[in-house]
mmCIF file of C-alpha atoms in Angstrom:
data_model
loop_
_atom_site.group_PDB
_atom_site.id
_atom_site.type_symbol
_atom_site.label_atom_id
_atom_site.label_comp_id
_atom_site.label_asym_id
_atom_site.label_seq_id
_atom_site.Cartn_x
_atom_site.Cartn_y
_atom_site.Cartn_z
ATOM 1 C CA MET A 1 -18.685 11.449 -0.654
ATOM 2 C CA TYR A 2 -17.009 14.271 -2.591
ATOM 3 C CA VAL A 3 -13.837 15.822 -1.209
ATOM 4 C CA SER A 4 -12.240 18.997 -2.539
ATOM 5 C CA ASP A 5 -9.393 21.343 -1.649
ATOM 6 C CA GLN A 6 -11.638 22.941 0.990
ATOM 7 C CA VAL A 7 -10.559 20.717 3.875
ATOM 8 C CA PRO A 8 -8.784 21.347 7.192
ATOM 9 C CA GLN A 9 -5.010 21.362 7.231
ATOM 10 C CA GLY A 10 -3.449 17.946 7.659
ATOM 11 C CA ALA A 11 -0.815 16.932 10.197
ATOM 12 C CA LEU A 12 1.929 17.226 7.543
ATOM 13 C CA THR A 13 0.821 20.523 6.032
ATOM 14 C CA GLY A 14 3.957 22.506 5.189
ATOM 15 C CA VAL A 15 6.118 19.427 4.616
ATOM 16 C CA ARG A 16 7.519 19.278 1.058
ATOM 17 C CA VAL A 17 8.122 15.793 -0.384
ATOM 18 C CA LEU A 18 9.844 15.026 -3.695
ATOM 19 C CA ASP A 19 8.471 11.794 -5.160
ATOM 20 C CA LEU A 20 10.816 10.042 -7.606
ATOM 21 C CA THR A 21 8.879 6.788 -7.566
ATOM 22 C CA GLN A 22 7.187 4.413 -9.958
ATOM 23 C CA VAL A 23 4.318 1.971 -9.798
ATOM 24 C CA MET A 24 3.392 0.959 -6.232
ATOM 25 C CA ALA A 25 5.721 0.686 -3.225
ATOM 26 C CA GLY A 26 7.282 4.148 -3.369
ATOM 27 C CA ALA A 27 4.163 5.763 -4.770
ATOM 28 C CA TYR A 28 2.073 4.313 -1.924
ATOM 29 C CA CYS A 29 4.564 5.681 0.620
ATOM 30 C CA SER A 30 4.364 9.212 -0.761
ATOM 31 C CA MET A 31 0.581 8.944 -1.138
ATOM 32 C CA LEU A 32 0.252 8.204 2.583
ATOM 33 C CA LEU A 33 2.264 11.337 3.315
ATOM 34 C CA ALA A 34 0.155 13.346 0.865
ATOM 35 C CA ASP A 35 -3.065 12.152 2.488
ATOM 36 C CA MET A 36 -1.802 13.597 5.771
ATOM 37 C CA GLY A 37 -1.290 16.988 4.144
ATOM 38 C CA ALA A 38 2.259 16.914 2.785
ATOM 39 C CA ASP A 39 2.912 18.775 -0.468
ATOM 40 C CA VAL A 40 4.090 15.861 -2.608
ATOM 41 C CA ILE A 41 5.694 16.697 -5.953
ATOM 42 C CA LYS A 42 5.675 13.656 -8.209
ATOM 43 C CA ILE A 43 8.568 13.768 -10.680
ATOM 44 C CA GLU A 44 7.993 11.702 -13.840
ATOM 45 C CA ARG A 45 9.940 11.166 -17.038
ATOM 46 C CA PRO A 46 8.633 13.060 -20.082
ATOM 47 C CA GLU A 47 8.300 9.910 -22.214
ATOM 48 C CA GLY A 48 4.993 8.608 -20.899
ATOM 49 C CA GLY A 49 5.526 9.160 -17.186
ATOM 50 C CA ASP A 50 4.994 6.512 -14.526
ATOM 51 C CA ASP A 51 4.470 3.017 -15.935
ATOM 52 C CA THR A 52 1.129 2.749 -14.135
ATOM 53 C CA ARG A 53 -0.290 5.399 -16.481
ATOM 54 C CA ARG A 54 -0.471 2.565 -19.034
ATOM 55 C CA MET A 55 -1.754 -0.156 -16.688
ATOM 56 C CA SER A 56 -5.349 -0.195 -17.863
ATOM 57 C CA ARG A 57 -7.775 -2.767 -19.206
ATOM 58 C CA GLY A 58 -10.216 -0.085 -20.265
ATOM 59 C CA PRO A 59 -10.283 2.193 -23.311
ATOM 60 C CA ASP A 60 -8.457 5.105 -21.655
ATOM 61 C CA VAL A 61 -4.761 4.232 -21.719
ATOM 62 C CA GLU A 62 -3.595 7.690 -20.648
ATOM 63 C CA HIS A 63 -5.414 8.005 -17.314
ATOM 64 C CA SER A 64 -5.438 4.532 -15.788
ATOM 65 C CA PRO A 65 -7.200 3.589 -12.535
ATOM 66 C CA ALA A 66 -3.887 2.151 -11.318
ATOM 67 C CA PHE A 67 -2.127 5.500 -11.609
ATOM 68 C CA ASN A 68 -5.016 7.393 -10.027
ATOM 69 C CA ALA A 69 -5.094 4.963 -7.104
ATOM 70 C CA MET A 70 -1.458 5.575 -6.153
ATOM 71 C CA ASN A 71 -1.032 9.262 -6.937
ATOM 72 C CA ARG A 72 -3.951 11.209 -5.532
ATOM 73 C CA ASN A 73 -3.206 14.375 -3.564
ATOM 74 C CA LYS A 74 0.057 14.937 -5.468
ATOM 75 C CA ARG A 75 1.213 17.663 -7.799
ATOM 76 C CA GLY A 76 3.139 16.473 -10.821
ATOM 77 C CA ILE A 77 6.041 17.607 -12.962
ATOM 78 C CA ALA A 78 7.674 15.815 -15.892
ATOM 79 C CA VAL A 79 11.431 16.325 -16.275
ATOM 80 C CA ASP A 80 14.175 14.413 -18.096
ATOM 81 C CA LEU A 81 16.727 13.278 -15.512
ATOM 82 C CA LYS A 82 19.081 12.047 -18.246
ATOM 83 C CA ASP A 83 19.591 15.622 -19.353
ATOM 84 C CA PRO A 84 21.937 17.484 -16.965
ATOM 85 C CA ARG A 85 19.524 20.401 -16.990
ATOM 86 C CA GLY A 86 16.753 18.094 -15.797
ATOM 87 C CA ALA A 87 18.898 16.688 -13.011
ATOM 88 C CA ASP A 88 19.724 20.273 -12.016
ATOM 89 C CA VAL A 89 15.999 20.994 -11.685
ATOM 90 C CA VAL A 90 15.610 18.144 -9.192
ATOM 91 C CA ARG A 91 18.714 19.210 -7.262
ATOM 92 C CA ARG A 92 17.295 22.701 -7.028
ATOM 93 C CA LEU A 93 13.989 21.388 -5.711
ATOM 94 C CA ALA A 94 15.797 19.124 -3.228
ATOM 95 C CA GLU A 95 17.606 22.075 -1.668
ATOM 96 C CA ASP A 96 14.324 23.217 -0.117
ATOM 97 C CA ALA A 97 12.596 19.853 0.284
ATOM 98 C CA ASP A 98 12.015 18.107 3.595
ATOM 99 C CA VAL A 99 11.728 14.572 2.232
ATOM 100 C CA LEU A 100 12.661 12.689 -0.924
ATOM 101 C CA VAL A 101 11.234 9.239 -1.712
ATOM 102 C CA GLU A 102 12.614 7.062 -4.525
ATOM 103 C CA ASN A 103 12.389 3.413 -5.550
ATOM 104 C CA PHE A 104 15.151 3.023 -8.117
ATOM 105 C CA ARG A 105 17.721 0.280 -7.805
ATOM 106 C CA PRO A 106 20.270 1.302 -5.167
ATOM 107 C CA GLY A 107 22.969 3.506 -6.647
ATOM 108 C CA LEU A 108 21.174 4.397 -9.864
ATOM 109 C CA LEU A 109 20.383 8.005 -8.938
ATOM 110 C CA ASP A 110 24.042 8.526 -7.999
ATOM 111 C CA ARG A 111 24.783 8.521 -11.728
ATOM 112 C CA PHE A 112 22.727 11.693 -12.089
ATOM 113 C CA GLY A 113 24.076 13.377 -8.977
ATOM 114 C CA LEU A 114 20.796 12.678 -7.195
ATOM 115 C CA GLY A 115 21.923 10.088 -4.661
ATOM 116 C CA GLN A 116 21.378 10.591 -0.970
ATOM 117 C CA GLU A 117 24.955 11.638 -0.192
ATOM 118 C CA ALA A 118 24.994 14.349 -2.869
ATOM 119 C CA LEU A 119 21.568 15.770 -2.036
ATOM 120 C CA ARG A 120 22.096 15.637 1.715
ATOM 121 C CA ALA A 121 25.451 17.394 1.317
ATOM 122 C CA ALA A 122 23.538 20.345 -0.138
ATOM 123 C CA ASN A 123 20.604 19.962 2.265
ATOM 124 C CA PRO A 124 21.701 18.232 5.494
ATOM 125 C CA ALA A 125 18.149 18.339 6.835
ATOM 126 C CA LEU A 126 16.790 16.219 3.968
ATOM 127 C CA VAL A 127 15.142 12.902 4.865
ATOM 128 C CA TYR A 128 16.000 10.657 1.925
ATOM 129 C CA CYS A 129 13.940 7.450 1.672
ATOM 130 C CA SER A 130 14.922 4.581 -0.610
ATOM 131 C CA ILE A 131 12.516 1.686 -1.193
ATOM 132 C CA SER A 132 14.023 -1.136 -3.238
ATOM 133 C CA GLY A 133 13.645 -4.840 -3.853
ATOM 134 C CA PHE A 134 16.329 -5.965 -1.424
ATOM 135 C CA GLY A 135 17.674 -2.865 0.336
ATOM 136 C CA ALA A 136 20.755 -0.705 -0.153
ATOM 137 C CA THR A 137 23.224 -3.225 1.298
ATOM 138 C CA GLY A 138 23.833 -6.973 1.134
ATOM 139 C CA PRO A 139 24.613 -9.373 -1.727
ATOM 140 C CA TYR A 140 21.253 -8.834 -3.465
ATOM 141 C CA ALA A 141 21.263 -5.027 -3.293
ATOM 142 C CA GLY A 142 21.727 -4.624 -7.051
ATOM 143 C CA ARG A 143 18.809 -6.846 -8.014
ATOM 144 C CA GLY A 144 15.483 -5.516 -9.216
ATOM 145 C CA GLY A 145 12.507 -6.569 -7.168
ATOM 146 C CA TYR A 146 8.869 -7.386 -7.711
ATOM 147 C CA ASP A 147 6.198 -8.082 -5.130
ATOM 148 C CA LEU A 148 5.926 -11.663 -6.426
ATOM 149 C CA ILE A 149 9.643 -12.284 -5.871
ATOM 150 C CA ALA A 150 9.503 -10.774 -2.386
ATOM 151 C CA GLN A 151 6.475 -12.886 -1.472
ATOM 152 C CA ALA A 152 8.352 -15.981 -2.606
ATOM 153 C CA MET A 153 11.619 -15.179 -0.823
ATOM 154 C CA SER A 154 10.027 -13.887 2.395
ATOM 155 C CA GLY A 155 8.261 -17.200 2.959
ATOM 156 C CA LEU A 156 4.779 -15.751 2.451
ATOM 157 C CA MET A 157 4.005 -17.914 -0.573
ATOM 158 C CA SER A 158 5.077 -21.071 1.250
ATOM 159 C CA MET A 159 2.338 -20.561 3.825
ATOM 160 C CA THR A 160 -0.473 -19.092 1.714
ATOM 161 C CA GLY A 161 -3.276 -21.084 0.089
ATOM 162 C CA GLU A 162 -4.712 -24.512 0.758
ATOM 163 C CA PRO A 163 -2.692 -27.538 1.901
ATOM 164 C CA GLY A 164 -1.489 -29.703 -0.963
ATOM 165 C CA ARG A 165 -2.119 -27.050 -3.599
ATOM 166 C CA PRO A 166 0.479 -25.152 -5.707
ATOM 167 C CA PRO A 167 2.098 -22.070 -4.130
ATOM 168 C CA ALA A 168 -0.195 -19.051 -3.916
ATOM 169 C CA LYS A 169 0.642 -15.428 -3.327
ATOM 170 C CA VAL A 170 -1.386 -13.171 -1.088
ATOM 171 C CA GLY A 171 -4.292 -11.764 -3.090
ATOM 172 C CA VAL A 172 -2.971 -8.193 -2.874
ATOM 173 C CA PRO A 173 0.648 -7.045 -3.483
ATOM 174 C CA ILE A 174 1.339 -7.123 0.230
ATOM 175 C CA CYS A 175 5.132 -6.669 0.021
ATOM 176 C CA ASP A 176 4.784 -3.609 -2.205
ATOM 177 C CA LEU A 177 2.171 -2.042 0.033
ATOM 178 C CA ASN A 178 3.887 -2.896 3.284
ATOM 179 C CA ALA A 179 7.187 -1.517 1.989
ATOM 180 C CA GLY A 180 5.308 1.719 1.304
ATOM 181 C CA VAL A 181 3.884 1.746 4.824
ATOM 182 C CA PHE A 182 7.301 1.029 6.344
ATOM 183 C CA GLY A 183 8.806 3.741 4.159
ATOM 184 C CA ALA A 184 6.289 6.261 5.494
ATOM 185 C CA TYR A 185 6.917 5.025 9.045
ATOM 186 C CA GLY A 186 10.662 5.497 8.538
ATOM 187 C CA VAL A 187 10.209 8.946 7.001
ATOM 188 C CA LEU A 188 8.053 10.158 9.883
ATOM 189 C CA SER A 189 10.466 8.729 12.459
ATOM 190 C CA ALA A 190 13.390 10.460 10.735
ATOM 191 C CA TYR A 191 11.399 13.677 10.424
ATOM 192 C CA ILE A 192 10.653 13.704 14.165
ATOM 193 C CA HIS A 193 14.398 13.260 14.769
ATOM 194 C CA ARG A 194 15.037 16.178 12.411
ATOM 195 C CA LEU A 195 12.639 18.387 14.370
ATOM 196 C CA LYS A 196 14.712 17.661 17.483
ATOM 197 C CA THR A 197 18.187 17.963 15.968
ATOM 198 C CA GLY A 198 17.924 19.644 12.565
ATOM 199 C CA GLU A 199 19.560 16.605 10.970
ATOM 200 C CA GLY A 200 18.121 14.574 8.128
ATOM 201 C CA GLN A 201 19.079 10.979 7.427
ATOM 202 C CA PHE A 202 18.859 8.066 5.010
ATOM 203 C CA VAL A 203 15.814 5.777 5.308
ATOM 204 C CA ASP A 204 16.284 2.347 3.708
ATOM 205 C CA THR A 205 13.629 -0.366 3.406
ATOM 206 C CA SER A 206 12.787 -3.101 0.937
ATOM 207 C CA LEU A 207 10.084 -5.363 -0.423
ATOM 208 C CA LEU A 208 11.837 -8.440 0.989
ATOM 209 C CA GLU A 209 12.011 -7.044 4.509
ATOM 210 C CA ALA A 210 8.413 -5.854 4.238
ATOM 211 C CA GLY A 211 7.361 -9.453 3.592
ATOM 212 C CA ILE A 212 9.533 -10.987 6.307
ATOM 213 C CA ALA A 213 8.250 -8.476 8.861
ATOM 214 C CA TYR A 214 4.709 -9.806 8.393
ATOM 215 C CA THR A 215 5.600 -13.411 9.268
ATOM 216 C CA VAL A 216 5.111 -12.649 12.951
ATOM 217 C CA TRP A 217 3.368 -15.827 14.182
ATOM 218 C CA GLU A 218 5.210 -18.077 11.755
ATOM 219 C CA THR A 219 8.661 -16.795 12.674
ATOM 220 C CA ALA A 220 7.831 -16.943 16.389
ATOM 221 C CA MET A 221 6.870 -20.615 16.072
ATOM 222 C CA PHE A 222 10.013 -21.368 14.072
ATOM 223 C CA PHE A 223 12.316 -19.591 16.517
ATOM 224 C CA SER A 224 10.739 -21.213 19.576
ATOM 225 C CA LEU A 225 9.837 -24.711 18.354
ATOM 226 C CA GLY A 226 11.508 -25.146 14.992
ATOM 227 C CA ASP A 227 8.126 -25.446 13.281
ATOM 228 C CA VAL A 228 8.167 -24.549 9.565
ATOM 229 C CA ALA A 229 4.846 -22.981 8.577
ATOM 230 C CA SER A 230 2.781 -24.484 5.756
ATOM 231 C CA PRO A 231 -0.484 -23.408 4.093
ATOM 232 C CA MET A 232 -3.618 -23.549 6.244
ATOM 233 C CA GLY A 233 -6.232 -21.913 4.038
ATOM 234 C CA SER A 234 -8.116 -19.356 6.111
ATOM 235 C CA ALA A 235 -7.392 -21.063 9.448
ATOM 236 C CA HIS A 236 -5.242 -19.625 12.230
ATOM 237 C CA ARG A 237 -1.944 -21.236 13.227
ATOM 238 C CA LEU A 238 -2.497 -20.899 16.961
ATOM 239 C CA SER A 239 -6.257 -20.699 17.584
ATOM 240 C CA ALA A 240 -9.414 -22.596 16.599
ATOM 241 C CA PRO A 241 -12.044 -22.120 15.400
ATOM 242 C CA TYR A 242 -10.782 -19.118 13.480
ATOM 243 C CA GLU A 243 -11.513 -19.456 9.770
ATOM 244 C CA ALA A 244 -14.057 -19.081 6.971
ATOM 245 C CA LEU A 245 -16.678 -21.832 6.880
ATOM 246 C CA PRO A 246 -19.444 -22.642 4.346
ATOM 247 C CA THR A 247 -23.094 -21.745 4.862
ATOM 248 C CA ALA A 248 -26.203 -22.527 2.823
ATOM 249 C CA ASP A 249 -25.487 -19.684 0.399
ATOM 250 C CA GLY A 250 -21.849 -18.696 0.823
ATOM 251 C CA TRP A 251 -19.212 -18.356 3.521
ATOM 252 C CA ILE A 252 -18.914 -16.871 6.981
ATOM 253 C CA ALA A 253 -15.747 -15.897 8.835
ATOM 254 C CA ILE A 254 -15.792 -16.887 12.504
ATOM 255 C CA GLY A 255 -13.273 -15.807 15.128
ATOM 256 C CA ALA A 256 -13.871 -17.860 18.276
ATOM 257 C CA ALA A 257 -10.218 -17.652 19.247
ATOM 258 C CA ASN A 258 -10.598 -18.058 23.020
ATOM 259 C CA ASP A 259 -12.691 -20.144 25.389
ATOM 260 C CA ARG A 260 -15.209 -17.363 26.037
ATOM 261 C CA ASN A 261 -15.969 -16.920 22.360
ATOM 262 C CA TRP A 262 -15.941 -20.683 21.872
ATOM 263 C CA ALA A 263 -18.735 -21.012 24.424
ATOM 264 C CA ARG A 264 -20.655 -18.173 22.769
ATOM 265 C CA LEU A 265 -20.254 -19.810 19.375
ATOM 266 C CA CYS A 266 -21.633 -23.116 20.623
ATOM 267 C CA ALA A 267 -24.617 -21.283 22.112
ATOM 268 C CA GLY A 268 -25.202 -19.225 18.961
ATOM 269 C CA LEU A 269 -25.152 -22.335 16.778
ATOM 270 C CA GLY A 270 -27.223 -24.417 19.197
ATOM 271 C CA MET A 271 -24.291 -26.823 19.514
ATOM 272 C CA GLU A 272 -23.749 -26.739 23.295
ATOM 273 C CA ARG A 273 -22.966 -30.460 23.138
ATOM 274 C CA LEU A 274 -19.523 -29.580 21.762
ATOM 275 C CA LEU A 275 -18.649 -27.978 25.091
ATOM 276 C CA GLN A 276 -18.676 -31.459 26.602
ATOM 277 C CA ASP A 277 -16.590 -33.019 23.859
ATOM 278 C CA PRO A 278 -13.037 -33.668 25.165
ATOM 279 C CA ARG A 279 -11.633 -33.067 21.683
ATOM 280 C CA PHE A 280 -12.652 -29.432 21.955
ATOM 281 C CA GLU A 281 -12.302 -28.711 25.680
ATOM 282 C CA ASN A 282 -9.581 -26.061 25.227
ATOM 283 C CA ASN A 283 -7.650 -24.346 22.465
ATOM 284 C CA PRO A 284 -4.767 -26.873 22.276
ATOM 285 C CA ALA A 285 -7.317 -29.659 21.909
ATOM 286 C CA ARG A 286 -9.282 -27.739 19.304
ATOM 287 C CA MET A 287 -6.075 -27.169 17.341
ATOM 288 C CA THR A 288 -5.243 -30.873 17.505
ATOM 289 C CA TYR A 289 -8.690 -31.765 16.161
ATOM 290 C CA ARG A 290 -9.092 -28.707 13.946
ATOM 291 C CA PHE A 291 -10.294 -30.603 10.874
ATOM 292 C CA GLU A 292 -12.871 -32.579 12.846
ATOM 293 C CA LEU A 293 -14.048 -29.346 14.489
ATOM 294 C CA ALA A 294 -14.401 -27.582 11.144
ATOM 295 C CA GLY A 295 -16.436 -30.516 9.835
ATOM 296 C CA GLU A 296 -18.811 -30.406 12.806
ATOM 297 C CA LEU A 297 -19.337 -26.649 12.465
ATOM 298 C CA ALA A 298 -19.745 -26.737 8.679
ATOM 299 C CA ALA A 299 -22.441 -29.429 8.908
ATOM 300 C CA THR A 300 -24.547 -27.092 11.040
ATOM 301 C CA LEU A 301 -23.680 -23.858 9.232
ATOM 302 C CA ARG A 302 -24.800 -25.303 5.880
ATOM 303 C CA GLN A 303 -28.350 -25.518 7.209
ATOM 304 C CA ARG A 304 -28.938 -21.735 7.143
ATOM 305 C CA THR A 305 -27.857 -18.712 5.129
ATOM 306 C CA THR A 306 -24.954 -16.435 5.966
ATOM 307 C CA ALA A 307 -27.317 -13.594 6.896
ATOM 308 C CA GLU A 308 -29.296 -15.815 9.255
ATOM 309 C CA TRP A 309 -26.179 -17.070 10.995
ATOM 310 C CA LEU A 310 -24.726 -13.584 11.298
ATOM 311 C CA GLU A 311 -27.859 -12.408 13.074
ATOM 312 C CA ALA A 312 -27.645 -15.312 15.514
ATOM 313 C CA LEU A 313 -23.903 -15.057 16.114
ATOM 314 C CA HIS A 314 -23.899 -11.299 16.580
ATOM 315 C CA ALA A 315 -26.703 -11.694 19.115
ATOM 316 C CA ALA A 316 -24.542 -14.254 20.921
ATOM 317 C CA GLY A 317 -21.527 -11.923 20.875
ATOM 318 C CA VAL A 318 -19.420 -14.013 18.513
ATOM 319 C CA PRO A 319 -16.936 -12.110 16.302
ATOM 320 C CA SER A 320 -18.048 -12.997 12.780
ATOM 321 C CA GLY A 321 -18.547 -11.497 9.363
ATOM 322 C CA PRO A 322 -19.571 -12.239 5.782
ATOM 323 C CA LEU A 323 -17.071 -13.038 3.055
ATOM 324 C CA TYR A 324 -17.348 -10.060 0.699
ATOM 325 C CA ASP A 325 -16.180 -9.571 -2.837
ATOM 326 C CA ILE A 326 -14.823 -6.116 -3.640
ATOM 327 C CA GLU A 327 -18.191 -4.797 -4.859
ATOM 328 C CA GLN A 328 -19.876 -5.857 -1.625
ATOM 329 C CA VAL A 329 -17.151 -4.167 0.433
ATOM 330 C CA TYR A 330 -18.088 -0.692 -0.803
ATOM 331 C CA ALA A 331 -21.821 -1.367 -0.506
ATOM 332 C CA ASP A 332 -21.473 -2.074 3.203
ATOM 333 C CA PRO A 333 -23.047 0.721 5.308
ATOM 334 C CA HIS A 334 -20.257 0.629 7.900
ATOM 335 C CA VAL A 335 -17.562 1.008 5.229
ATOM 336 C CA GLN A 336 -19.508 3.977 3.877
ATOM 337 C CA ALA A 337 -19.971 5.486 7.335
ATOM 338 C CA ARG A 338 -16.221 5.266 7.903
ATOM 339 C CA GLU A 339 -15.712 7.211 4.651
ATOM 340 C CA MET A 340 -13.659 4.483 2.998
ATOM 341 C CA LEU A 341 -15.084 5.516 -0.369
ATOM 342 C CA VAL A 342 -14.428 9.107 -1.440
ATOM 343 C CA GLU A 343 -14.561 10.950 -4.751
ATOM 344 C CA THR A 344 -12.586 13.649 -6.521
ATOM 345 C CA GLN A 345 -13.142 15.450 -9.811
ATOM 346 C CA HIS A 346 -10.532 14.734 -12.478
ATOM 347 C CA PRO A 347 -10.136 17.304 -15.297
ATOM 348 C CA ARG A 348 -10.426 14.616 -17.995
ATOM 349 C CA MET A 349 -11.977 11.577 -16.331
ATOM 350 C CA GLY A 350 -14.730 13.303 -14.368
ATOM 351 C CA THR A 351 -15.647 11.751 -11.040
ATOM 352 C CA VAL A 352 -12.942 9.407 -9.746
ATOM 353 C CA ARG A 353 -13.504 7.157 -6.730
ATOM 354 C CA HIS A 354 -10.763 6.456 -4.199
ATOM 355 C CA ILE A 355 -10.166 4.279 -1.158
ATOM 356 C CA GLY A 356 -10.621 6.516 1.860
ATOM 357 C CA ALA A 357 -7.904 7.246 4.400
ATOM 358 C CA PRO A 358 -7.573 4.333 6.850
ATOM 359 C CA VAL A 359 -6.322 6.494 9.746
ATOM 360 C CA LYS A 360 -8.543 9.157 11.289
ATOM 361 C CA LEU A 361 -6.944 12.059 13.202
ATOM 362 C CA SER A 362 -9.316 14.187 15.261
ATOM 363 C CA GLY A 363 -7.509 17.517 14.991
ATOM 364 C CA THR A 364 -5.654 17.319 11.677
ATOM 365 C CA PRO A 365 -7.596 14.786 9.630
ATOM 366 C CA SER A 366 -6.222 13.216 6.504
ATOM 367 C CA ALA A 367 -8.150 14.032 3.347
ATOM 368 C CA ILE A 368 -8.385 13.232 -0.345
ATOM 369 C CA ARG A 369 -8.042 16.727 -1.750
ATOM 370 C CA ARG A 370 -7.251 16.191 -5.417
ATOM 371 C CA PRO A 371 -6.997 13.433 -8.049
ATOM 372 C CA ALA A 372 -3.718 12.191 -9.517
ATOM 373 C CA PRO A 373 -1.997 14.821 -11.694
ATOM 374 C CA LEU A 374 -1.900 14.875 -15.460
ATOM 375 C CA LEU A 375 1.584 14.277 -16.853
ATOM 376 C CA GLY A 376 3.501 17.467 -16.096
ATOM 377 C CA GLU A 377 0.361 19.231 -14.872
ATOM 378 C CA HIS A 378 2.204 21.371 -12.318
ATOM 379 C CA SER A 379 5.596 21.676 -14.019
ATOM 380 C CA ARG A 380 5.459 25.447 -14.483
ATOM 381 C CA GLU A 381 3.798 26.047 -11.125
ATOM 382 C CA VAL A 382 6.326 24.074 -9.066
ATOM 383 C CA LEU A 383 9.395 25.499 -10.795
ATOM 384 C CA ALA A 384 8.084 29.032 -10.438
ATOM 385 C CA GLU A 385 7.655 28.403 -6.698
ATOM 386 C CA ALA A 386 11.294 27.230 -6.640
ATOM 387 C CA GLY A 387 12.371 30.648 -7.924
ATOM 388 C CA MET A 388 12.876 29.899 -11.615
ATOM 389 C CA SER A 389 11.941 32.676 -13.998
ATOM 390 C CA ALA A 390 9.343 32.256 -16.707
ATOM 391 C CA ALA A 391 12.101 32.501 -19.302
ATOM 392 C CA GLU A 392 14.118 29.708 -17.642
ATOM 393 C CA ILE A 393 11.061 27.496 -17.487
ATOM 394 C CA GLU A 394 10.101 28.083 -21.111
ATOM 395 C CA GLU A 395 13.661 27.331 -22.183
ATOM 396 C CA LEU A 396 13.431 23.917 -20.494
ATOM 397 C CA VAL A 397 10.031 23.282 -22.067
ATOM 398 C CA SER A 398 11.310 24.224 -25.527
ATOM 399 C CA ALA A 399 14.272 21.873 -25.095
ATOM 400 C CA GLY A 400 11.975 18.969 -24.110
ATOM 401 C CA VAL A 401 13.625 18.725 -20.680
ATOM 402 C CA LEU A 402 10.400 19.787 -18.987
ATOM 403 C CA VAL A 403 6.947 18.640 -20.099
ATOM 404 C CA THR A 404 3.537 20.181 -19.429
ATOM 405 C CA PRO A 405 0.079 18.838 -20.343
ATOM 406 C CA ASP A 406 0.218 20.973 -23.481
ATOM 407 C CA ASP A 407 3.160 18.851 -24.631
ATOM 408 C CA HIS A 408 1.436 15.550 -23.812
ATOM 409 C CA ALA A 409 0.592 14.732 -27.427
ATOM 410 C CA ARG A 410 4.283 14.794 -28.209
ATOM 411 C CA THR A 411 5.077 12.180 -25.561
ATOM 412 C CA THR A 412 2.041 9.912 -25.897
ATOM 413 C CA GLY A 413 3.136 6.575 -27.254
ATOM 414 C CA ALA A 414 6.826 7.464 -27.033
ATOM 415 C CA ALA A 415 9.380 4.760 -26.408
ATOM 416 C CA ALA A 416 10.172 4.000 -22.788
ATOM 417 C CA SER A 417 13.102 5.778 -21.176
ATOM 418 C CA PRO A 418 16.330 3.826 -20.664
ATOM 419 C CA LEU A 419 15.714 4.320 -16.963
ATOM 420 C CA ASP A 420 12.986 1.664 -17.187
ATOM 421 C CA SER A 421 15.404 -1.251 -17.161
ATOM 422 C CA THR A 422 17.057 -0.118 -13.954
ATOM 423 C CA GLU A 423 14.136 1.038 -11.865
ATOM 424 C CA VAL A 424 12.844 -1.163 -9.083
ATOM 425 C CA PRO A 425 9.416 -2.219 -10.295
ATOM 426 C CA ALA A 426 6.830 -2.676 -7.623
#
């Protein structure tokens, strides 16, 4: 599916967001807002831009898939925040912005006069969102954070993987992504408050809290019973059978998490005898004998292919599905029908594929309108909209404070900015 600028207005059309983020957590937050129609201005350093521009295993090191994945639907400018004139540009943009999202270490932007107190003093309606490794307060506030560290410290790694195996992280950077989702949730909550009162506020979330917030079942069991969660593979902590099991040619995920679906599963597998087995008479019993139950089911499932079992189990009304790799995901007709694969046209890369928007609004649908920007692609355009004259803009370009795509050759391969060592990587 190809998507262009010719789409209906989104729910956030007219909302201006300044994006001072790098890599994933903050960039994902602002991308979610952009997908809903917000005008997101990504502000990058002139010396190479966002680090994800260089996260590529292919031959094109300037336009990486990683950067395109996180920065679609955004306009981009490249400005040197270390130069007072560059910081002034951002302050000027912030005076008319609705939202600012950043993921530097707490306090870093204060050095440039771009902290939340300074910007909100000039624009009290500004919603200022900070996404960091550990949050803006507490003894770890000054630490940098990575998804791996947050997964470890949130407990996620202690309960992921197979029993008896080394610690494993979740297969996707779940703390990064969830921090981005929570950031967007906080921004929208604060923006609704602003619509009622005219007041902006500071939104503060972190990778660590994003990980802890997802330990819902595990924390509930610890608080109520003192149970400390451990790895269970694909199995559920509170229901059985609810896991991936082997078939003749692969794996099948089965969710028979209540007695009704348990009875349907037994019928679909032709294993009605298990309904009379006292070990499996109810969910507590099935949890007690979970390993024996999995063995019984696997012995039968290995006799037929995944496709054959899916046909039988769907006919019986059992929630079940195949175990896909990422290629198979996007070949699935339902995934395609739900428009979870969309395309844009990039000025240098040609057709670029994107994950589709996961939330569908009937009246103001989200949309993938444009690919990620070139470094500084909209520098002149955005500053002109902010009221700067052509002469002022060209003066900044000549001084190297502002970069446009025409200046990209000058910055390609340049040394990383000193800001790198203090940003919160995601």
